[in-house]
Tab-separated table of C-alpha atoms and ligand atoms in Angstrom:
chain	number	residue	atom	x	y	z
A	1	MET	CA	-7.755	-41.999	-74.941
A	2	SER	CA	-4.449	-41.338	-73.308
A	3	ALA	CA	-1.936	-44.114	-72.974
A	4	ILE	CA	0.790	-43.948	-70.335
A	5	ARG	CA	3.617	-46.211	-69.219
A	6	LEU	CA	2.496	-48.980	-66.887
A	7	ASP	CA	5.068	-48.007	-64.217
A	8	LYS	CA	3.863	-44.390	-64.275
A	9	TYR	CA	0.235	-45.494	-64.065
A	10	LEU	CA	0.987	-47.554	-60.956
A	11	ALA	CA	3.229	-44.893	-59.379
A	12	ASP	CA	0.552	-42.235	-59.968
A	13	MET	CA	-1.883	-44.444	-58.102
A	14	GLY	CA	0.430	-44.608	-55.114
A	15	LEU	CA	1.540	-48.205	-55.372
A	16	GLY	CA	5.207	-47.481	-54.713
A	17	THR	CA	8.188	-45.711	-56.148
A	18	ARG	CA	8.997	-46.274	-59.810
A	19	SER	CA	11.816	-48.689	-58.916
A	20	GLU	CA	9.645	-50.670	-56.474
A	21	ILE	CA	6.974	-50.864	-59.132
A	22	ARG	CA	9.351	-51.991	-61.864
A	23	LYS	CA	10.461	-54.821	-59.607
A	24	ALA	CA	6.868	-55.787	-58.860
A	25	VAL	CA	5.945	-55.781	-62.552
A	26	ARG	CA	8.990	-57.847	-63.502
A	27	SER	CA	8.101	-60.375	-60.843
A	28	GLY	CA	4.673	-60.880	-62.448
A	29	LEU	CA	2.474	-59.147	-59.847
A	30	VAL	CA	0.662	-57.015	-62.390
A	31	THR	CA	-1.979	-57.955	-64.949
A	32	VAL	CA	-3.380	-55.849	-67.773
A	33	ASP	CA	-6.806	-56.889	-69.034
A	34	GLY	CA	-6.339	-60.202	-67.248
A	35	GLN	CA	-2.926	-60.992	-68.758
A	36	PRO	CA	0.266	-60.940	-66.666
A	37	VAL	CA	2.648	-58.297	-67.989
A	38	ARG	CA	6.352	-58.073	-67.181
A	39	ASP	CA	7.307	-54.935	-69.102
A	40	PRO	CA	7.076	-51.811	-66.872
A	41	GLY	CA	7.424	-49.601	-69.963
A	42	LEU	CA	4.351	-51.056	-71.674
A	43	ARG	CA	1.964	-48.291	-72.690
A	44	VAL	CA	-1.510	-48.833	-71.319
A	45	GLU	CA	-4.769	-46.948	-71.666
A	46	LYS	CA	-5.967	-45.280	-68.462
A	47	THR	CA	-9.196	-47.210	-68.912
A	48	ALA	CA	-7.416	-50.595	-69.037
A	49	ASP	CA	-8.358	-53.222	-66.471
A	50	ILE	CA	-5.215	-53.311	-64.351
A	51	ALA	CA	-4.642	-55.352	-61.209
A	52	PHE	CA	-1.750	-55.223	-58.752
A	53	ASP	CA	-1.248	-58.349	-56.687
A	54	GLY	CA	-4.753	-59.443	-57.638
A	55	LYS	CA	-6.447	-56.166	-56.646
A	56	PRO	CA	-7.998	-53.896	-59.283
A	57	VAL	CA	-6.336	-50.471	-59.440
A	58	GLY	CA	-8.247	-47.981	-61.677
A	59	TYR	CA	-6.699	-44.687	-62.778
A	60	GLU	CA	-7.714	-41.294	-61.456
A	61	ASP	CA	-6.508	-38.133	-63.159
A	62	LEU	CA	-7.385	-35.767	-60.342
A	63	VAL	CA	-6.764	-36.492	-56.684
A	64	TYR	CA	-7.675	-34.529	-53.586
A	65	TYR	CA	-6.327	-34.828	-50.062
A	66	MET	CA	-7.214	-33.104	-46.834
A	67	LEU	CA	-4.162	-32.651	-44.632
A	68	HIS	CA	-4.341	-31.779	-40.952
A	69	LYS	CA	-1.251	-29.608	-41.043
A	70	PRO	CA	0.730	-29.620	-37.823
A	71	ALA	CA	2.722	-26.593	-36.637
A	72	GLY	CA	6.392	-26.608	-37.603
A	73	VAL	CA	5.909	-27.783	-41.193
A	74	ILE	CA	6.146	-25.355	-44.104
A	75	THR	CA	3.585	-25.006	-46.893
A	76	ALA	CA	5.821	-25.812	-49.848
A	77	THR	CA	6.301	-28.720	-52.208
A	78	GLU	CA	10.039	-29.122	-51.525
A	79	ASP	CA	12.656	-27.672	-49.246
A	80	ALA	CA	16.260	-28.691	-48.689
A	81	ARG	CA	16.196	-28.136	-44.919
A	82	GLN	CA	12.671	-28.041	-43.563
A	83	GLU	CA	9.869	-30.561	-43.597
A	84	THR	CA	7.097	-29.617	-46.029
A	85	VAL	CA	3.408	-30.460	-46.208
A	86	LEU	CA	4.150	-32.529	-49.311
A	87	ASP	CA	6.622	-34.635	-47.328
A	88	LEU	CA	3.695	-35.574	-45.075
A	89	ILE	CA	1.569	-36.578	-48.052
A	90	ARG	CA	4.435	-38.430	-49.721
A	91	GLU	CA	4.604	-40.757	-46.770
A	92	GLU	CA	1.424	-42.101	-48.326
A	93	LYS	CA	3.582	-42.967	-51.356
A	94	THR	CA	1.356	-41.079	-53.643
A	95	ARG	CA	1.851	-39.303	-56.946
A	96	ARG	CA	4.349	-36.510	-57.470
A	97	ASP	CA	2.251	-33.832	-59.149
A	98	LEU	CA	0.475	-32.571	-56.023
A	99	PHE	CA	0.571	-29.076	-54.556
A	100	PRO	CA	-1.093	-27.267	-51.666
A	101	VAL	CA	-4.005	-24.926	-52.380
A	102	GLY	CA	-2.981	-21.681	-50.721
A	103	ARG	CA	-0.686	-21.550	-47.763
A	104	LEU	CA	-0.699	-21.746	-44.002
A	105	ASP	CA	2.127	-20.196	-41.978
A	106	LYS	CA	4.684	-22.548	-40.483
A	107	ASP	CA	3.102	-22.092	-37.033
A	108	THR	CA	-0.502	-22.466	-38.223
A	109	GLU	CA	-2.276	-25.795	-37.943
A	110	GLY	CA	-5.344	-27.188	-39.580
A	111	LEU	CA	-7.004	-27.752	-42.909
A	112	LEU	CA	-4.910	-27.752	-46.041
A	113	LEU	CA	-6.225	-29.014	-49.361
A	114	ILE	CA	-3.638	-30.782	-51.497
A	115	THR	CA	-4.432	-31.735	-55.059
A	116	ASN	CA	-3.225	-31.840	-58.643
A	117	ASP	CA	-6.383	-30.062	-59.846
A	118	GLY	CA	-4.914	-26.753	-60.994
A	119	GLN	CA	-8.205	-25.408	-62.247
A	120	LEU	CA	-9.941	-25.950	-58.907
A	121	ALA	CA	-7.005	-24.448	-56.986
A	122	HIS	CA	-6.971	-21.390	-59.207
A	123	ARG	CA	-10.689	-20.826	-58.744
A	124	LEU	CA	-10.654	-21.373	-54.974
A	125	LEU	CA	-7.815	-18.899	-54.555
A	126	SER	CA	-9.145	-16.300	-56.960
A	127	PRO	CA	-9.790	-13.072	-54.990
A	128	ALA	CA	-12.947	-12.554	-57.036
A	129	ARG	CA	-14.514	-15.733	-55.644
A	130	HIS	CA	-14.275	-14.805	-51.958
A	131	VAL	CA	-14.245	-18.355	-50.687
A	132	ASP	CA	-14.622	-18.144	-46.896
A	133	LYS	CA	-11.820	-19.477	-44.710
A	134	ARG	CA	-12.620	-20.038	-41.047
A	135	TYR	CA	-10.012	-20.094	-38.302
A	136	PHE	CA	-9.877	-20.742	-34.592
A	137	ALA	CA	-7.589	-18.157	-32.978
A	138	ARG	CA	-6.177	-17.762	-29.480
A	139	VAL	CA	-4.902	-14.238	-28.884
A	140	ARG	CA	-3.166	-12.362	-26.109
A	141	GLY	CA	-5.522	-9.660	-24.819
A	142	HIS	CA	-9.240	-9.024	-24.422
A	143	LEU	CA	-11.821	-9.309	-27.188
A	144	GLY	CA	-15.197	-7.552	-27.158
A	145	PRO	CA	-17.776	-5.754	-29.318
A	146	GLU	CA	-15.220	-3.146	-30.444
A	147	GLU	CA	-13.001	-5.818	-32.002
A	148	VAL	CA	-16.021	-7.462	-33.644
A	149	ARG	CA	-16.944	-4.094	-35.154
A	150	ARG	CA	-13.411	-3.438	-36.420
A	151	PHE	CA	-13.335	-6.835	-38.157
A	152	GLU	CA	-16.763	-6.123	-39.675
A	153	GLU	CA	-15.663	-2.749	-41.009
A	154	GLY	CA	-12.592	-4.146	-42.757
A	155	ILE	CA	-9.260	-3.682	-41.020
A	156	VAL	CA	-6.794	-1.319	-42.661
A	157	LEU	CA	-3.383	-2.951	-43.052
A	158	GLU	CA	-0.210	-1.437	-44.439
A	159	ASP	CA	-0.674	-2.655	-48.005
A	160	PHE	CA	-4.427	-3.271	-48.250
A	161	THR	CA	-7.738	-3.014	-46.447
A	162	ALA	CA	-9.131	-6.394	-45.529
A	163	LEU	CA	-12.627	-7.237	-46.681
A	164	PRO	CA	-15.213	-7.333	-43.885
A	165	ALA	CA	-14.549	-10.357	-41.687
A	166	LEU	CA	-16.603	-12.117	-39.057
A	167	LEU	CA	-15.210	-12.335	-35.517
A	168	THR	CA	-17.104	-14.606	-33.124
A	169	ILE	CA	-15.780	-14.406	-29.597
A	170	LEU	CA	-15.651	-17.726	-27.766
A	171	SER	CA	-13.992	-16.526	-24.568
A	172	ASP	CA	-12.692	-13.208	-23.295
A	173	GLY	CA	-9.804	-12.841	-20.855
A	174	PRO	CA	-6.091	-12.043	-20.711
A	175	VAL	CA	-5.893	-14.707	-23.412
A	176	SER	CA	-9.065	-14.830	-25.535
A	177	GLU	CA	-10.416	-17.266	-28.089
A	178	ALA	CA	-12.426	-16.575	-31.214
A	179	LEU	CA	-13.547	-17.855	-34.587
A	180	VAL	CA	-12.564	-15.684	-37.527
A	181	THR	CA	-13.971	-15.931	-41.034
A	182	VAL	CA	-12.072	-14.149	-43.783
A	183	ARG	CA	-12.671	-14.066	-47.512
A	184	GLU	CA	-9.123	-13.461	-48.634
A	185	GLY	CA	-5.973	-15.449	-48.159
A	186	LYS	CA	-3.270	-12.814	-47.957
A	187	PHE	CA	0.097	-13.504	-46.357
A	188	HIS	CA	-0.216	-13.641	-42.514
A	189	GLN	CA	-3.670	-12.158	-42.901
A	190	VAL	CA	-5.325	-13.233	-39.654
A	191	ARG	CA	-2.223	-12.551	-37.566
A	192	ARG	CA	-1.897	-9.114	-39.154
A	193	MET	CA	-5.563	-8.275	-38.630
A	194	PHE	CA	-5.264	-9.031	-34.922
A	195	ALA	CA	-1.915	-7.237	-34.730
A	196	ALA	CA	-3.640	-4.122	-36.104
A	197	LEU	CA	-5.812	-4.280	-32.956
A	198	ASP	CA	-2.769	-4.877	-30.698
A	199	ARG	CA	-3.643	-8.516	-30.181
A	200	GLU	CA	-0.989	-11.142	-30.724
A	201	VAL	CA	-2.103	-14.474	-32.143
A	202	VAL	CA	-0.568	-17.240	-30.045
A	203	TYR	CA	-2.335	-20.145	-31.758
A	204	LEU	CA	-4.048	-20.372	-35.132
A	205	LYS	CA	-5.863	-23.279	-36.734
A	206	ARG	CA	-7.792	-23.329	-40.015
A	207	LEU	CA	-11.101	-25.132	-39.637
A	208	SER	CA	-12.616	-24.773	-43.085
A	209	MET	CA	-12.215	-23.502	-46.601
A	210	GLY	CA	-15.487	-22.976	-48.408
A	211	SER	CA	-17.612	-26.048	-47.763
A	212	LEU	CA	-14.596	-28.190	-46.881
A	213	GLN	CA	-14.288	-28.723	-43.136
A	214	LEU	CA	-11.315	-30.132	-41.292
A	215	ASP	CA	-12.171	-33.666	-40.239
A	216	GLU	CA	-11.624	-33.585	-36.477
A	217	ASP	CA	-10.970	-37.334	-36.489
A	218	LEU	CA	-7.870	-36.714	-38.572
A	219	PRO	CA	-4.841	-36.553	-36.258
A	220	ARG	CA	-2.308	-33.742	-36.718
A	221	GLY	CA	0.061	-34.635	-39.536
A	222	ALA	CA	-2.354	-37.148	-41.112
A	223	CYS	CA	-4.142	-36.865	-44.428
A	224	ARG	CA	-7.049	-38.553	-46.126
A	225	ARG	CA	-8.652	-38.531	-49.552
A	226	LEU	CA	-11.654	-36.237	-49.915
A	227	SER	CA	-14.973	-37.982	-50.323
A	228	ARG	CA	-16.867	-37.730	-53.600
A	229	GLU	CA	-19.358	-35.392	-51.895
A	230	GLU	CA	-16.606	-33.104	-50.617
A	231	ILE	CA	-15.044	-32.906	-54.078
A	232	GLY	CA	-18.416	-32.276	-55.728
A	233	ARG	CA	-19.294	-29.437	-53.332
A	234	LEU	CA	-15.894	-27.760	-53.759
A	235	ARG	CA	-16.013	-28.002	-57.548
A	236	MET	CA	-19.520	-26.558	-57.489
A	237	GLU	CA	-18.403	-23.630	-55.302
A	238	ALA	CA	-15.558	-23.064	-57.726
A	239	GLY	CA	-18.092	-22.884	-60.577
A	240	LEU	CA	-16.690	-26.001	-62.235
A	241	GLU	CA	-19.856	-28.151	-62.146
B	1	URA	N1	-3.699	-16.066	-41.613
B	1	URA	C1	-2.497	-16.097	-41.015
B	1	URA	O1	-2.079	-15.118	-40.419
B	1	URA	N2	-1.785	-17.217	-41.088
B	1	URA	C2	-2.198	-18.330	-41.713
B	1	URA	O2	-1.496	-19.330	-41.739
B	1	URA	C3	-3.453	-18.279	-42.339
B	1	URA	C4	-4.178	-17.139	-42.286
């Protein structure tokens, strides 16, 4: 059993900042095993029956969010000048030990998994696991069978040769649209693969990572908890269950 301070327990579960929580506890809003408690420093078991303003809380060690990352926000936990993906999650007043799994460029939109499950993150990002990432891309220039073939062969970049990738053309024109599935997550990978074919990516959005699909009902900049099923499938893909 692991006991933690009551104020940390409640802050971890997203019920406010530590100082807001201390105030709430002192004012008698919190009960532990049915008894009102006014000491925010009280050590409680994670399995204790804790209620905040009459509502049961329940402690979770591992949490998982899907963020619909908007363009213009950087994939970092903190930055002195620029807004980060964690700033978007923190608006939900949640715990402080979260980090993004992999990164999207500042201009890229779409699915970003944010968690405190280091083991899952490590596995999903491990090059050996080849977890597929699917993107929607809009590029300047035509796309046709030649580009599909080049993606399939594995595009040679300055510092590495990309693994075979799947290019599905959605529309062909002066500006074309396609779905791209890659197995790696190297820096600027999709943009660099298109650049190697003289195509400039003008819009990029990640749609999925392994079995996890961006929820299209989630507005840009919003996040939601993953469902139990989504977590189970991801952990299975990562070889953790
Ligand atoms: N590939 C890129 O070029 N950028 C991203 O953000 C993700 C994949």
